[in-house]
PDB file of C-alpha atoms and ligand atoms in Angstrom:
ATOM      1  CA  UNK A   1       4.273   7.105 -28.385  1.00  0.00           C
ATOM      2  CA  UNK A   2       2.112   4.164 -26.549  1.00  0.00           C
ATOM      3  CA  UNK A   3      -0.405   5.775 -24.522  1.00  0.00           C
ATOM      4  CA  UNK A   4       0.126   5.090 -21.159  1.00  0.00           C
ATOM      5  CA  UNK A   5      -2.449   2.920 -18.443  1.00  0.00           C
ATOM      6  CA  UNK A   6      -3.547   5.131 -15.289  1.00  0.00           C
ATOM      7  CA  UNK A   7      -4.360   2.874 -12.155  1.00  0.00           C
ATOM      8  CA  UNK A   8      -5.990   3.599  -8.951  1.00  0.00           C
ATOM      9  CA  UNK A   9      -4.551   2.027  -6.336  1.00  0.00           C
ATOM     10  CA  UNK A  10      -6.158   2.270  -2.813  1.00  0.00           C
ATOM     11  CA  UNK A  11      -4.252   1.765   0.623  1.00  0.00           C
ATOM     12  CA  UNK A  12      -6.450   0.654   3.407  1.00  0.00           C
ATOM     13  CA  UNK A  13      -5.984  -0.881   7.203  1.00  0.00           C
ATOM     14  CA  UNK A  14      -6.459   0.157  10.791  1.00  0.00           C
ATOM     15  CA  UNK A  15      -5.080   3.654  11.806  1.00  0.00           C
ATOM     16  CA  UNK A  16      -1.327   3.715  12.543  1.00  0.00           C
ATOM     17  CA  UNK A  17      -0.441   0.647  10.484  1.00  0.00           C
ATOM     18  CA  UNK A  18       2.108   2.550   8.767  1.00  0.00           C
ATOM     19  CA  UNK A  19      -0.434   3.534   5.196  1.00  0.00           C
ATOM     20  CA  UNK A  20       0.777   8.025   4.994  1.00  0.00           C
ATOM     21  CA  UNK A  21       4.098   6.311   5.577  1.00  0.00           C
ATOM     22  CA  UNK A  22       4.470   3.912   3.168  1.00  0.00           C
ATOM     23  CA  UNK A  23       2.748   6.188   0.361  1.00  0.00           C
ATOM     24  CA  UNK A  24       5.703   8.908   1.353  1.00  0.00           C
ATOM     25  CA  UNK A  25       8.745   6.376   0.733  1.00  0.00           C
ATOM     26  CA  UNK A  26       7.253   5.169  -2.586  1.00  0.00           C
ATOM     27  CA  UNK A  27       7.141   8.467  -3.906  1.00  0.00           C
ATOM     28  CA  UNK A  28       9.794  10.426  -2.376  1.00  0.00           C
ATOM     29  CA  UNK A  29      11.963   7.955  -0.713  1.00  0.00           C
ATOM     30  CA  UNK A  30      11.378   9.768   3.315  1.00  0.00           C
ATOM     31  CA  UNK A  31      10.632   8.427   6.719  1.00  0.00           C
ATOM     32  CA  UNK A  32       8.801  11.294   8.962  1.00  0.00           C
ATOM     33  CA  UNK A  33       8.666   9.252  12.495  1.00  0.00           C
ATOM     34  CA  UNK A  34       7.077  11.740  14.653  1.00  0.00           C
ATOM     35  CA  UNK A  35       4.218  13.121  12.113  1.00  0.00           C
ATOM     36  CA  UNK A  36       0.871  15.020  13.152  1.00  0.00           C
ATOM     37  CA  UNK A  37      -2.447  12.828  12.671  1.00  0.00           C
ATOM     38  CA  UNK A  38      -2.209  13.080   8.572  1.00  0.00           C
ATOM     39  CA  UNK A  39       1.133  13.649   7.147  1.00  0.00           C
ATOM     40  CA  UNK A  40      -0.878  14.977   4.479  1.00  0.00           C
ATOM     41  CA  UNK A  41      -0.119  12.987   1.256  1.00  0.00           C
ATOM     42  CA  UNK A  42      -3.797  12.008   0.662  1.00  0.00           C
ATOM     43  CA  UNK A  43      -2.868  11.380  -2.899  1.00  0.00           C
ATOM     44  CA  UNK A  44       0.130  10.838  -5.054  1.00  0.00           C
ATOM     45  CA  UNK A  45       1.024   9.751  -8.155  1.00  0.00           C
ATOM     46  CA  UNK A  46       4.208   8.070  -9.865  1.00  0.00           C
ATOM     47  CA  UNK A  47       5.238   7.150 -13.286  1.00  0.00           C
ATOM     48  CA  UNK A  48       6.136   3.326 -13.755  1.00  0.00           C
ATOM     49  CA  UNK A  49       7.673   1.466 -16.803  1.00  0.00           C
ATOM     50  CA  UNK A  50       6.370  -2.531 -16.408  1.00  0.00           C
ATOM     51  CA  UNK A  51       6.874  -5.180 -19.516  1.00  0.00           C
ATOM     52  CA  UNK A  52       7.678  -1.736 -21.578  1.00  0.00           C
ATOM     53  CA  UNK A  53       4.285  -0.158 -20.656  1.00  0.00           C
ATOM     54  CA  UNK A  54       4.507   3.236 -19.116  1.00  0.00           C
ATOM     55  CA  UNK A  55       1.515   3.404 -16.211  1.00  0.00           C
ATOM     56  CA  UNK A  56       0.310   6.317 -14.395  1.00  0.00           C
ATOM     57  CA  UNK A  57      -0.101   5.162 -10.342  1.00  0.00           C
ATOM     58  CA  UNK A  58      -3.306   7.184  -8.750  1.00  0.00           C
ATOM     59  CA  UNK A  59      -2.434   5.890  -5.011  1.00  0.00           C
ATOM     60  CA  UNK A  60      -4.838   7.570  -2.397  1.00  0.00           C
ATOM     61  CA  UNK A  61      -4.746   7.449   1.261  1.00  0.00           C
ATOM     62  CA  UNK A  62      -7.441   7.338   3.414  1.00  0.00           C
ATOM     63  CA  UNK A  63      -6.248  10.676   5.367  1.00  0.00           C
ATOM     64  CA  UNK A  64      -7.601   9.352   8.492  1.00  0.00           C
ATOM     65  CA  UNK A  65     -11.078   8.565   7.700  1.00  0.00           C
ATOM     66  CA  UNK A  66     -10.250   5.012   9.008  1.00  0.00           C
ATOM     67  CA  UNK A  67     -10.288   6.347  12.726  1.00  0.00           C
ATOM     68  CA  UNK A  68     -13.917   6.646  12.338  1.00  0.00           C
ATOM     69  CA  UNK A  69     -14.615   3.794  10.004  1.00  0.00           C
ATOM     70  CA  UNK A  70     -15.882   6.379   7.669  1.00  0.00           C
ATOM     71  CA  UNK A  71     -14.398   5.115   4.478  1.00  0.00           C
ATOM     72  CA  UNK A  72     -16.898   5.033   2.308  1.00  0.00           C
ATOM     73  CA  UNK A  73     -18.019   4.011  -1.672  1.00  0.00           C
ATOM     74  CA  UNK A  74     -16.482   7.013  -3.841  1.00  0.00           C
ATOM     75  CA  UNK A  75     -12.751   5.971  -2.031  1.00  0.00           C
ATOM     76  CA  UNK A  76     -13.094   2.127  -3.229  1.00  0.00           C
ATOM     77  CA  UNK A  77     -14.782   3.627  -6.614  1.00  0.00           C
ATOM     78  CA  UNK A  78     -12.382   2.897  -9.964  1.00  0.00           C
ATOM     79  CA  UNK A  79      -9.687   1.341  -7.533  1.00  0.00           C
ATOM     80  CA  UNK A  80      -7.907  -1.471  -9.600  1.00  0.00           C
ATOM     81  CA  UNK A  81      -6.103  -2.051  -6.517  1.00  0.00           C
ATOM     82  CA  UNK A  82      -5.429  -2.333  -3.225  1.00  0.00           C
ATOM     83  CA  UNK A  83      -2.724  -2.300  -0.506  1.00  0.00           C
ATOM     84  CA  UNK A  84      -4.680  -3.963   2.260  1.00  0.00           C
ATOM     85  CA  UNK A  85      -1.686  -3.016   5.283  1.00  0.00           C
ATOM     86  CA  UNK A  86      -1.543  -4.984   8.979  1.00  0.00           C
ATOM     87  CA  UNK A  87       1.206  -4.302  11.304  1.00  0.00           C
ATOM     88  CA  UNK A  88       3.462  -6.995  12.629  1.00  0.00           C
ATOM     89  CA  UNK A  89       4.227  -5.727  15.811  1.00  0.00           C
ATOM     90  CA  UNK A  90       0.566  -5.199  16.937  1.00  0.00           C
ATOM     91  CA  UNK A  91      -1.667  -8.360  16.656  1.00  0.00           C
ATOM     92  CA  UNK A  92      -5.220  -6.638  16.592  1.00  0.00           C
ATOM     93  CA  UNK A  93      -4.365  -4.978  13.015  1.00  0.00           C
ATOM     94  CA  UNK A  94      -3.969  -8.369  11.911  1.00  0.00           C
ATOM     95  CA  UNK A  95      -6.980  -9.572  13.210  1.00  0.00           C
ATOM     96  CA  UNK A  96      -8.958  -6.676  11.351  1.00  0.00           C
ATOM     97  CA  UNK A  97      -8.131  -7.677   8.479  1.00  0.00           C
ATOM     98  CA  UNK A  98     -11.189  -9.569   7.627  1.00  0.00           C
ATOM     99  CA  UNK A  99     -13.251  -6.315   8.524  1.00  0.00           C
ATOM    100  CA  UNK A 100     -11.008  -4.874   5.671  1.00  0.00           C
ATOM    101  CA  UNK A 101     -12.166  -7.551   3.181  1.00  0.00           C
ATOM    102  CA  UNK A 102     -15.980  -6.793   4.136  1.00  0.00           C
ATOM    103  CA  UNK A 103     -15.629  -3.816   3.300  1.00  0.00           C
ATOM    104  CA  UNK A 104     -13.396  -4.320   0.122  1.00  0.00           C
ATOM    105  CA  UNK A 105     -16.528  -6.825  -1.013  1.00  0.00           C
ATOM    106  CA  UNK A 106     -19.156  -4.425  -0.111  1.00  0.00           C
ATOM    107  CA  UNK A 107     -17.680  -1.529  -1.455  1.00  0.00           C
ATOM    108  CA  UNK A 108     -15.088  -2.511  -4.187  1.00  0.00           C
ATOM    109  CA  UNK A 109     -15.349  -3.507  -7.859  1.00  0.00           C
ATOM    110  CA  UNK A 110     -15.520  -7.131  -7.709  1.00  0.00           C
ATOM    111  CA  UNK A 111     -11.873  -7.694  -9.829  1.00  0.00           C
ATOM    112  CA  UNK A 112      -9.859  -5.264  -7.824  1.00  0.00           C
ATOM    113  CA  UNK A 113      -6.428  -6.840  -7.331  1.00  0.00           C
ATOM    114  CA  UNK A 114      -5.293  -7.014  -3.541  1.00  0.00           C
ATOM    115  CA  UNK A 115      -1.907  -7.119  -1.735  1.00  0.00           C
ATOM    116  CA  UNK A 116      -1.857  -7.821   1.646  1.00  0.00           C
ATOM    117  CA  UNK A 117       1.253  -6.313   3.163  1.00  0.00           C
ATOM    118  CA  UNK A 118       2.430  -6.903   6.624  1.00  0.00           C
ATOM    119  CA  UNK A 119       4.587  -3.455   7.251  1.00  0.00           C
ATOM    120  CA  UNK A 120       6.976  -2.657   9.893  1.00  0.00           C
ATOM    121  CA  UNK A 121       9.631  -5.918   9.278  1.00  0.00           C
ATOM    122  CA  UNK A 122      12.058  -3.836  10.830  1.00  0.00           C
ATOM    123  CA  UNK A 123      10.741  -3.807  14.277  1.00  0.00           C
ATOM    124  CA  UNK A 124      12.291  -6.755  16.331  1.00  0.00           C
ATOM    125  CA  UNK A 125       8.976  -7.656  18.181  1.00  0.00           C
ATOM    126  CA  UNK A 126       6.566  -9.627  16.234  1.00  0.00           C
ATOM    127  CA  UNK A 127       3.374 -10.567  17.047  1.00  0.00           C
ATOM    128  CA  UNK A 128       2.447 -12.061  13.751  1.00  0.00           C
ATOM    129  CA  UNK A 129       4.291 -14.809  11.764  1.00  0.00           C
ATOM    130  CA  UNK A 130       5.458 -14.527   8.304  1.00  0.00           C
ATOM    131  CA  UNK A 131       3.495 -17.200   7.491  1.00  0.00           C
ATOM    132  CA  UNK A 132       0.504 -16.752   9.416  1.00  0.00           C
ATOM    133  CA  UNK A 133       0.257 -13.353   6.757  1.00  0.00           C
ATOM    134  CA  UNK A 134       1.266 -15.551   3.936  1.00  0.00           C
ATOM    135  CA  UNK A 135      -1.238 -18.230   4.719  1.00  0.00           C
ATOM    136  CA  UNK A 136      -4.058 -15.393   5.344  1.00  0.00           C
ATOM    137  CA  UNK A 137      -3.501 -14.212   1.843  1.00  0.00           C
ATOM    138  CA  UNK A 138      -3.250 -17.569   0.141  1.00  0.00           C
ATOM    139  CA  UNK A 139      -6.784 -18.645   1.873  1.00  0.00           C
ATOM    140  CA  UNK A 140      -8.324 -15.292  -0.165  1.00  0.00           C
ATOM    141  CA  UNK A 141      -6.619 -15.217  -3.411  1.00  0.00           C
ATOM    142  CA  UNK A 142      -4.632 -12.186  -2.726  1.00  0.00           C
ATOM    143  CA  UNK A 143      -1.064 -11.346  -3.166  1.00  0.00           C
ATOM    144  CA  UNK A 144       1.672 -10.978  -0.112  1.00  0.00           C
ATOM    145  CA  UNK A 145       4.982  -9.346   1.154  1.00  0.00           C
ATOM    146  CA  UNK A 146       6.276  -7.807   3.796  1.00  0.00           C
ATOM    147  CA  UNK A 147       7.969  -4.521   3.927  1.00  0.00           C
ATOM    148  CA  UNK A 148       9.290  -1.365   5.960  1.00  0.00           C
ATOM    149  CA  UNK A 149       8.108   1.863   5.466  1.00  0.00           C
ATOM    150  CA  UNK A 150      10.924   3.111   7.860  1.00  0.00           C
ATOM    151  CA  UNK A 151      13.855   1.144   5.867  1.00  0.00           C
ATOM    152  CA  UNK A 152      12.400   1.732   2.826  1.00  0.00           C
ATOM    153  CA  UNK A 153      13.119  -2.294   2.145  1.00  0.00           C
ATOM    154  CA  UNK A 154      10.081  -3.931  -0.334  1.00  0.00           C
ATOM    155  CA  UNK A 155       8.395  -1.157  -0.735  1.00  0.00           C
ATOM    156  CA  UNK A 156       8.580  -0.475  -4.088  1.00  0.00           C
ATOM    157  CA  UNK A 157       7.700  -3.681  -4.528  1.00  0.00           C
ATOM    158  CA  UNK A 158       4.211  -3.848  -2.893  1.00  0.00           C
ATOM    159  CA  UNK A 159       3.381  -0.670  -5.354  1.00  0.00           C
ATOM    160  CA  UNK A 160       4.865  -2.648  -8.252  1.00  0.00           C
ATOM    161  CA  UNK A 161       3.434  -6.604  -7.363  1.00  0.00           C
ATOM    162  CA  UNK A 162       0.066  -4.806  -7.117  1.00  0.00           C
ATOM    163  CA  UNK A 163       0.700  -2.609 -10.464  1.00  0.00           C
ATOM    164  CA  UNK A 164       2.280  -6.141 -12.336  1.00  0.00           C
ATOM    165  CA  UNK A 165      -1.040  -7.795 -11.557  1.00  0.00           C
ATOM    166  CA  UNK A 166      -3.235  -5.785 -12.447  1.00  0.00           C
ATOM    167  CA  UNK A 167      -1.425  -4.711 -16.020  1.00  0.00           C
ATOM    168  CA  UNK A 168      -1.698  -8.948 -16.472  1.00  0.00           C
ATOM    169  CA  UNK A 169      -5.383  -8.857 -15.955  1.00  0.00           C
ATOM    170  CA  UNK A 170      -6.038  -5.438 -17.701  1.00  0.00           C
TER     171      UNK A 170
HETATM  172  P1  GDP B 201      -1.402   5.373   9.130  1.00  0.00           P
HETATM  173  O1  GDP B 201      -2.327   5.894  10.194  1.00  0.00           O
HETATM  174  O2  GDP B 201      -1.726   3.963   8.776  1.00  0.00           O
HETATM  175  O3  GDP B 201      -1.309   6.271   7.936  1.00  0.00           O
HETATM  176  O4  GDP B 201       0.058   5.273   9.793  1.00  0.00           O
HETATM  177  P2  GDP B 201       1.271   6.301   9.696  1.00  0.00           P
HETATM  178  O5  GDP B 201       1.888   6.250   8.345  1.00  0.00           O
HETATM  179  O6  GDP B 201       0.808   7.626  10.188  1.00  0.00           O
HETATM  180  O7  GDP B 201       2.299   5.642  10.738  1.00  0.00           O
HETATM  181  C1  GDP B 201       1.922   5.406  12.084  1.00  0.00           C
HETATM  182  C2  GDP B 201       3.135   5.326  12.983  1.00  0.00           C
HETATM  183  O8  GDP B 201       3.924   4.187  12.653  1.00  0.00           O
HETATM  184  C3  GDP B 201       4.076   6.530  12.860  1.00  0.00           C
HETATM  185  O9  GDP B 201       4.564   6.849  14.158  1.00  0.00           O
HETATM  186  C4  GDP B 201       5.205   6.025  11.988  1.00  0.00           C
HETATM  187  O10 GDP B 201       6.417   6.678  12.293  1.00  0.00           O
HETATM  188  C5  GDP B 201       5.252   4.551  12.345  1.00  0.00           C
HETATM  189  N1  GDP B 201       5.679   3.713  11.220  1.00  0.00           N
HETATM  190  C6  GDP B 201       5.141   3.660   9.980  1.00  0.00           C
HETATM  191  N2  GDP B 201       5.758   2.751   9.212  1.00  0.00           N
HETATM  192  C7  GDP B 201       6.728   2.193   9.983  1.00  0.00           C
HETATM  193  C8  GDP B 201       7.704   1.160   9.759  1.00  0.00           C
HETATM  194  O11 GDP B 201       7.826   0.554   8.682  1.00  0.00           O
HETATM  195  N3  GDP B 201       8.516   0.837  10.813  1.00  0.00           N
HETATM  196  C9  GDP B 201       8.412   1.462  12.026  1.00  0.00           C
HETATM  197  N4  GDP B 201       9.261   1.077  12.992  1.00  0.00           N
HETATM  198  N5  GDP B 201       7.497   2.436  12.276  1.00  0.00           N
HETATM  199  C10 GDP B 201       6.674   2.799  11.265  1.00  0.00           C
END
C-alpha cells in the first residue's frame, strides 16, 4: 500500500475570526455558538484521498495565543500550509491581514502554501467585498474562498484547496 503524505497545515488570524470553529466542522461536522475562550481543539487530524493519494492533515490552532500576539516560530515550524482567516462582517480583521503575512514571512518556511479565507458568508452584514478578498489574495500569490463555519458551506474545501496545492508542489 502507497505510503501516505502527512501535512501541517496552520490556521492563523485575529481572535474571534471564526479559526476553533472552522477546525471543529472540518473534522466533526459541529457548530458550538456560545463556546468558552478555546473550544479546545488545538489540534486535529483527518485522513484525505486527493488524485488517489491518501494524506494525513496535521491542522493546529493557535488556542488563543493570537490574543496576545504570542504566536511564535515552533507554531509556523514544518507548516506546508496555511489558512490565513478574516471575517466579513468585521472590517479590522481584514485589515490585519497584512500583519498576518509579516509574520507568515518572518516566521514561515518560505514555500508554505496560503489560503486566504474570508469566513462567516452566512452573516447578512458585510463589511468586506467578495472581491476586495479576492483581489487581496491575487496581489500576494495566495489562494481564496469564502466559507461558513456555522453552515458548514466551503469548508471542506478551504482544507482541501490548501491540501490540492500543496500535494501539486510536493
Ligand atoms: P477564533 O478565536 O478565531 O478561534 O474564533 P472562534 O472559532 O472561537 O469563533 C468566534 C465566534 O464567532 C464564536 O462566537 C462563533 O460562534 C462565531 N463564529 C465562528 N464561525 C462563524 C460563522 O461562520 N458564522 C457565524 N455567524 N459565526 C461564527
Amino acid at each position: 500500500m502507497p505510503k501516505s503524505k502527512l501535512f501541517k497545515i496552520i490556521i492563523i488570524g485575529d481572535v474571534a475570526v471564526g479559526k476553533s470553529c472552522l477546525l471543529l466542522q472540518f473534522l466533526e461536522q459541529v457548530f458550538v455558538q456560545d463556546h468558552d475562550v478555546t473550544l479546545g481543539v488545538e489540534f486535529g487530524t483527518k485522513q484525505l484521498k486527493l488524485d488517489g493519494q491518501q494524506i494525513k492533515l496535521h491542522v493546529w490552532d493557535t488556542a488563543g495565543l493570537e490574543t496576545f500576539r504570542s504566536i511564535t516560530r515552533s507554531y509556523y515550524r514544518g507548516a506546508l500550509g496555511a489558512l490565513l482567516v478574516y471575517d466579513i462582517s468585521r472590517r479590522s480583521t481584514f485589515t490585519s491581514l497584512h500583519e498576518w503575512v509579516k509574520d507568515l514571512e518572518r516566521y514561515g518556511s518560505q514555500d508554505m502554501i496560503i489560503a486566504i479565507v474570508g469566513n462567516k458568508s452566512d452573516l447578512p452584514d458585510r463589511e468586506v467585498e467578495t472581491e476586495e478578498g479576492e483581489r487581496f489574495a491575487r496581489d500576494n500569490g495566495f489562494l481564496f474562498l469564502e466559507c461558513s463555519a456555522k453552515t458548514g458551506e466551503n469548508v471542506d474545501d478551504a482544507f482541501i484547496t490548501l491540501s490540492k496545492a500543496i500535494l501539486e508542489r510536493s
